[in-house]
CSV table of C-alpha atoms in Angstrom, one decimal:
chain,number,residue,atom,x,y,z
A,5,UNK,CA,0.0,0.0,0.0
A,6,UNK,CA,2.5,2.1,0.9
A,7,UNK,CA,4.6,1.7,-2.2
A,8,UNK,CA,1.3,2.7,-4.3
A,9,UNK,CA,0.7,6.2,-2.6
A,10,UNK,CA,4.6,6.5,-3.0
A,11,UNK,CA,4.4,5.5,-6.4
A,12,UNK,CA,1.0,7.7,-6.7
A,13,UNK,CA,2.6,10.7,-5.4
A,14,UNK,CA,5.5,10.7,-7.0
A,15,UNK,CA,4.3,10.2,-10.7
A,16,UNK,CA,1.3,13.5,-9.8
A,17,UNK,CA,4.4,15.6,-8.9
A,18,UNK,CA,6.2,14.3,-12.7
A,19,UNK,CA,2.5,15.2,-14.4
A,20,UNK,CA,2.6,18.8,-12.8
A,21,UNK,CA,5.8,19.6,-13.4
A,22,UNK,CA,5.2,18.6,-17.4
A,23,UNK,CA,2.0,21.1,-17.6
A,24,UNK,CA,4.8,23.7,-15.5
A,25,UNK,CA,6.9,23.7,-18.5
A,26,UNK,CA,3.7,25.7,-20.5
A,27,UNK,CA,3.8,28.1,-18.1
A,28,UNK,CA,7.5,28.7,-17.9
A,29,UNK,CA,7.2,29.2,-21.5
A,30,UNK,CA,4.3,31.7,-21.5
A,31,UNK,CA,6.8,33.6,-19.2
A,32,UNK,CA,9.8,34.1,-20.9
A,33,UNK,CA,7.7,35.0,-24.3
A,34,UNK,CA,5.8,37.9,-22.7
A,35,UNK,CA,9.0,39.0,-20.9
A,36,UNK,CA,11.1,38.2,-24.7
A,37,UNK,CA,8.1,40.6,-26.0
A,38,UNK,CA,7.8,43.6,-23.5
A,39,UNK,CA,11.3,44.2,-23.3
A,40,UNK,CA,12.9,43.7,-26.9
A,41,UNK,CA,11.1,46.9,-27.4
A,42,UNK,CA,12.3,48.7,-24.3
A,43,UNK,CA,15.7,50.3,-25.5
A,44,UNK,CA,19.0,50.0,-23.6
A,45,UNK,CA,18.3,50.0,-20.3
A,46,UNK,CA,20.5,49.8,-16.6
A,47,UNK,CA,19.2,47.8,-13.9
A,48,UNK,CA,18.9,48.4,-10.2
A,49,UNK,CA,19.2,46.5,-7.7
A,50,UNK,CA,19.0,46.4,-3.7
A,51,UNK,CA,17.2,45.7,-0.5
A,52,UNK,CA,13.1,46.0,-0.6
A,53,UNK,CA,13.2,46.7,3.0
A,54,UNK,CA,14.6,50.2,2.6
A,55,UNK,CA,12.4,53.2,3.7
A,56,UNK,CA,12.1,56.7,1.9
A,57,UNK,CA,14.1,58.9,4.1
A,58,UNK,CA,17.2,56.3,4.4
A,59,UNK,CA,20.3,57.4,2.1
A,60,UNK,CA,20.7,54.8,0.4
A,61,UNK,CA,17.0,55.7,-0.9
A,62,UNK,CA,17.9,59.2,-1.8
A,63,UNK,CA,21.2,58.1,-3.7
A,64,UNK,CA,19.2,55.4,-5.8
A,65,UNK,CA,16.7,57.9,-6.8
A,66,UNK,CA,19.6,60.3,-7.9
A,67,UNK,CA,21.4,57.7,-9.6
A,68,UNK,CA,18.1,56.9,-11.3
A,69,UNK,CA,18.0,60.3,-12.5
A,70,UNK,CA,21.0,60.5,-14.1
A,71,UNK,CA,21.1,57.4,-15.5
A,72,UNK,CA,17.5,58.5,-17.5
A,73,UNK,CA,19.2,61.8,-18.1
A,74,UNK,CA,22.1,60.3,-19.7
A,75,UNK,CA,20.0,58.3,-22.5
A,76,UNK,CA,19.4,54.9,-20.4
A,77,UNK,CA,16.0,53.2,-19.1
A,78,UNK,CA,16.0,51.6,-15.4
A,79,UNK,CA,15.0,48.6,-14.9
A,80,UNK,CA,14.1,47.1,-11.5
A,81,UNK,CA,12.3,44.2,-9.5
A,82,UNK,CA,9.8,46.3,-9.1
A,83,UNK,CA,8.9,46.7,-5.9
A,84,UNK,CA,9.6,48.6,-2.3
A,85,UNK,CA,12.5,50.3,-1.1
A,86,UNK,CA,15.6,50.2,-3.5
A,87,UNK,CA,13.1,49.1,-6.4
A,88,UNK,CA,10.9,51.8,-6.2
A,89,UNK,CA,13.5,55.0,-5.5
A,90,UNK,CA,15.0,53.3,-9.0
A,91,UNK,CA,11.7,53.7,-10.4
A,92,UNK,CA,10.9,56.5,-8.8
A,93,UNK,CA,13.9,58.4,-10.3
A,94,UNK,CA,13.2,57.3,-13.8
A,95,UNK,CA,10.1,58.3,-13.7
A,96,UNK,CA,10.5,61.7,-12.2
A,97,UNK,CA,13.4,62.2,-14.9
A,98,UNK,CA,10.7,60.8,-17.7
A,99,UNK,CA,12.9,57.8,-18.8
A,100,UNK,CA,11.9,54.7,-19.3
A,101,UNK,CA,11.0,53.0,-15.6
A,102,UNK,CA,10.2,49.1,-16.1
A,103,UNK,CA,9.3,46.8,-13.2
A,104,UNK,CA,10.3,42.9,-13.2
A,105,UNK,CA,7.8,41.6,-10.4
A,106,UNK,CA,7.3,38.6,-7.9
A,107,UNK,CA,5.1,37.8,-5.6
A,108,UNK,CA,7.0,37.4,-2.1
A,109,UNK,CA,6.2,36.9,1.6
A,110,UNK,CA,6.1,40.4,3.5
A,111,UNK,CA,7.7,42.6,1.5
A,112,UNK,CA,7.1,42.8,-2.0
A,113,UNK,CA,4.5,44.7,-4.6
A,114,UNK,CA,4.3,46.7,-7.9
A,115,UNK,CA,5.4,50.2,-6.9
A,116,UNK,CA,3.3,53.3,-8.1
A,117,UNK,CA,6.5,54.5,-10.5
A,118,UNK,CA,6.9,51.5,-13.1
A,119,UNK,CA,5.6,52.6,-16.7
A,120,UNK,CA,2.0,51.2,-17.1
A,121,UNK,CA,3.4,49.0,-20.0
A,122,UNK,CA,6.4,48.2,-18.6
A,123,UNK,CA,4.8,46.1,-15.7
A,124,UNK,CA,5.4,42.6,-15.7
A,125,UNK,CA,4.9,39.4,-13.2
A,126,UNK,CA,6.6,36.5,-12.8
A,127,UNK,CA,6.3,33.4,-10.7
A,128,UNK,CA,9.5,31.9,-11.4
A,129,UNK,CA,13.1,33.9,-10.1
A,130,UNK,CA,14.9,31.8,-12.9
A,131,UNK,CA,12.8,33.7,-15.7
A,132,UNK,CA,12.9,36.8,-14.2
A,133,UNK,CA,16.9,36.5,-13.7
A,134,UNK,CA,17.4,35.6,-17.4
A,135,UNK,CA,15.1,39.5,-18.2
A,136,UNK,CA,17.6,41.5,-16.0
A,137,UNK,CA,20.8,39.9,-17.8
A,138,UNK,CA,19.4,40.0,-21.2
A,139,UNK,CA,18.0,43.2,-21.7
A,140,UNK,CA,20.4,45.4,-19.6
A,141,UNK,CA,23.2,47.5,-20.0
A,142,UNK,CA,24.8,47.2,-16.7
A,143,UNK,CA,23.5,46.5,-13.3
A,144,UNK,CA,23.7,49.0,-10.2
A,145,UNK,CA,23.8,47.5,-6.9
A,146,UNK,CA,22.7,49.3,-3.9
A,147,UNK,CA,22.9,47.6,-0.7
A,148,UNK,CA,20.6,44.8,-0.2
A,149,UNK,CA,20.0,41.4,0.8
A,150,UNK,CA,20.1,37.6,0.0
A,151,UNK,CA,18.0,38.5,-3.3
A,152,UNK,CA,20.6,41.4,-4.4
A,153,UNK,CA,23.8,38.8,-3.9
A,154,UNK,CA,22.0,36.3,-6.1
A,155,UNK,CA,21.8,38.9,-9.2
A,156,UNK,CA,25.2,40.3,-8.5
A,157,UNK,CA,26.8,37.0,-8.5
A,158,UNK,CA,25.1,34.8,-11.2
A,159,UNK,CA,25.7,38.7,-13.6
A,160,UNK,CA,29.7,37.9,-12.2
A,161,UNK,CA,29.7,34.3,-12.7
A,162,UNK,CA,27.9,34.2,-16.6
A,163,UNK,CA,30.5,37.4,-17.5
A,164,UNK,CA,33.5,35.3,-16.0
A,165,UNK,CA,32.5,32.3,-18.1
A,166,UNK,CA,31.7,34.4,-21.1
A,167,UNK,CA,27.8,33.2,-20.9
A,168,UNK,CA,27.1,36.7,-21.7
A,169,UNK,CA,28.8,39.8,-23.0
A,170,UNK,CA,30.7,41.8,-20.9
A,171,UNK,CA,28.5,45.3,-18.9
A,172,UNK,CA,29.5,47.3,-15.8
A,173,UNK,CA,28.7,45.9,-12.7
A,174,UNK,CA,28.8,48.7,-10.3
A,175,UNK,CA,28.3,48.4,-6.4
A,176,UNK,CA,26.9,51.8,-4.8
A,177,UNK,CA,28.3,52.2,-1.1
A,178,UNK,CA,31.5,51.3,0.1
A,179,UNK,CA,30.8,51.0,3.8
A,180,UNK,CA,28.5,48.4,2.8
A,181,UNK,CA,30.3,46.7,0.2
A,182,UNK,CA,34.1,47.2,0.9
A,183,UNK,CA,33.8,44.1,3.7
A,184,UNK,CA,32.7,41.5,0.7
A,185,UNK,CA,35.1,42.9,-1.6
A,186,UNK,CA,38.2,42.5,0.9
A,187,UNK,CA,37.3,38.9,1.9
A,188,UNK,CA,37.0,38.4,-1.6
A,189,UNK,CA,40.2,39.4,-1.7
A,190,UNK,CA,41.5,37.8,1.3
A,191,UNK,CA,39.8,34.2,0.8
A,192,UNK,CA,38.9,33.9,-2.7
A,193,UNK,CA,41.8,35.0,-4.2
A,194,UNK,CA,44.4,33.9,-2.1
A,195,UNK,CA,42.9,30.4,-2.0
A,196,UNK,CA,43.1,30.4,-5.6
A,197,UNK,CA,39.4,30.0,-6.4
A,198,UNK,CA,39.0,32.9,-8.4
A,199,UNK,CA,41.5,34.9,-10.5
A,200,UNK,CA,43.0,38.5,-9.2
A,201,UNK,CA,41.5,39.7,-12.4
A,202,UNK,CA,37.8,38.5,-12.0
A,203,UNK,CA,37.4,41.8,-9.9
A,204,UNK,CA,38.3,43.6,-12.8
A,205,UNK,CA,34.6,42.7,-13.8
A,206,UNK,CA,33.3,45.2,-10.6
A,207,UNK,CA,33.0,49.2,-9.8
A,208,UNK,CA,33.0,50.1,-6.4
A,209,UNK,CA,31.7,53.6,-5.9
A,210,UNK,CA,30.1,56.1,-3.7
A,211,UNK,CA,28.5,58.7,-6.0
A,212,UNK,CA,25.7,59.2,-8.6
A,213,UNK,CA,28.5,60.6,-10.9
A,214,UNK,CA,31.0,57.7,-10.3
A,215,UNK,CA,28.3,55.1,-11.6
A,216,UNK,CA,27.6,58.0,-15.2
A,217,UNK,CA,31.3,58.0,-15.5
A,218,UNK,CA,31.5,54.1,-15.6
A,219,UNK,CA,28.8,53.3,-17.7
A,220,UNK,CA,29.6,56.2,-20.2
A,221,UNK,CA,33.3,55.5,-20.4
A,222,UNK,CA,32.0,51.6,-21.0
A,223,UNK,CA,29.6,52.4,-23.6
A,224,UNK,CA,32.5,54.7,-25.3
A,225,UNK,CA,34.6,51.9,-26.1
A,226,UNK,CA,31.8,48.9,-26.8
A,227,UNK,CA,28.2,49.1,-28.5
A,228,UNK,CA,24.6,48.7,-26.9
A,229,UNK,CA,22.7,45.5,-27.3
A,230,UNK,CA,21.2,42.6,-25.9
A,231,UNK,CA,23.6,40.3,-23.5
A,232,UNK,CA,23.0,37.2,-25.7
């Protein structure tokens, strides 16, 4: 008896995930179709949990700003704190403001600044990772949590094994990031698990006009287009 329910369960779990597969699908095509037509765009990333009168707030909406005012859409995950000051900006500025949604325990929903059009959902992180990679320019990382390490690393990891083509990846705050970057440093590299010049791939900043001057100089020397 027990075997059968085993046997039951486990082929109802096979059947579902088939019929996921449709759904996955219908995903990436409405993402694929939205954002082809969006222009070159810089993505932002960092915590949901931060509030409107916290710096790092302020400085993402002025990096927003300028990143509009210097011929680039932003592109976020759409939601609270860090999300919404980078949609906020754009849309103050009148760029492009595009929101990559998902549903998540506590803390996350659409934000009042994302374009009408530019709104999308997702269910799945995996499909909504691929959007971010494939249809920006470079990615700017505020501070954040568990969610904003994901993105910066898989952007690192896919550049270092030339998955994708080669954007600025810029982190915003030095008292926040210059711990990871020196145990990088200290662990990674002296173990020999990385190489010294896989840091070459990151910008470590302070300043709305360090992260123009980075992705200006970038976009000086190589051409805008989709990552792959």
């Amino acid at each position: 008896m027990r075997k059968e329910q085993n046997a039951k369960g486990w082929n109802e779990i096979k059947t579902n995930d088939s019929w996921a597969i449709f759904k996955i699908m219908g995903e990436f095509v409405s993402g694929y179709e939205k954002l082809s037509k969006i222009g070159p765009c810089v993505s932002i990333f960092g915590s949901a949990r931060t509030k409107p009168d916290h710096k790092y707030y302020k400085l993402t909406e002025e990096v927003a700003t300028r990143i509009v005012e210097h011929g680039y859409g932003v592109i976020t995950g759409g939601g609270p704190g860090i999300m919404e000051a980078g949609n906020k900006g754009a849309h103050i500025a009148g760029g492009t403001s595009v929101g990559l949604n998902i549903e998540l325990p506590f803390e996350q929903h659409d934000n009042p600044y994302i374009d009408s059009d530019k709104s999308l959902d997702f269910d799945y992180f995996f499909v909504r990772k691929v959007m971010f990679v494939k249809y920006s320019q470079g990615f700017v990382v505020m501070p954040g949590g568990f969610g904003t390490l994901d993105e910066l690393f898989e952007a690192m990891t896919l550049i270092q094994t030339n998955k994708i083509e080669k954007f600025p990846i810029i982190l915003v705050g030095t008292d926040f990031w210059g711990g990871l970057i020196d145990w990088v440093k200290s662990t990674l590299i002296n173990e020999k698990n990385i190489s010294a010049t896989d840091l070459d791939l990151i910008h470590l900043v302070d300043t709305a006009d360090e992260v123009i001057s980075i992705l200006d100089g970038f976009y000086k020397e190589y051409g805008l287009s989709p990552n792959f």
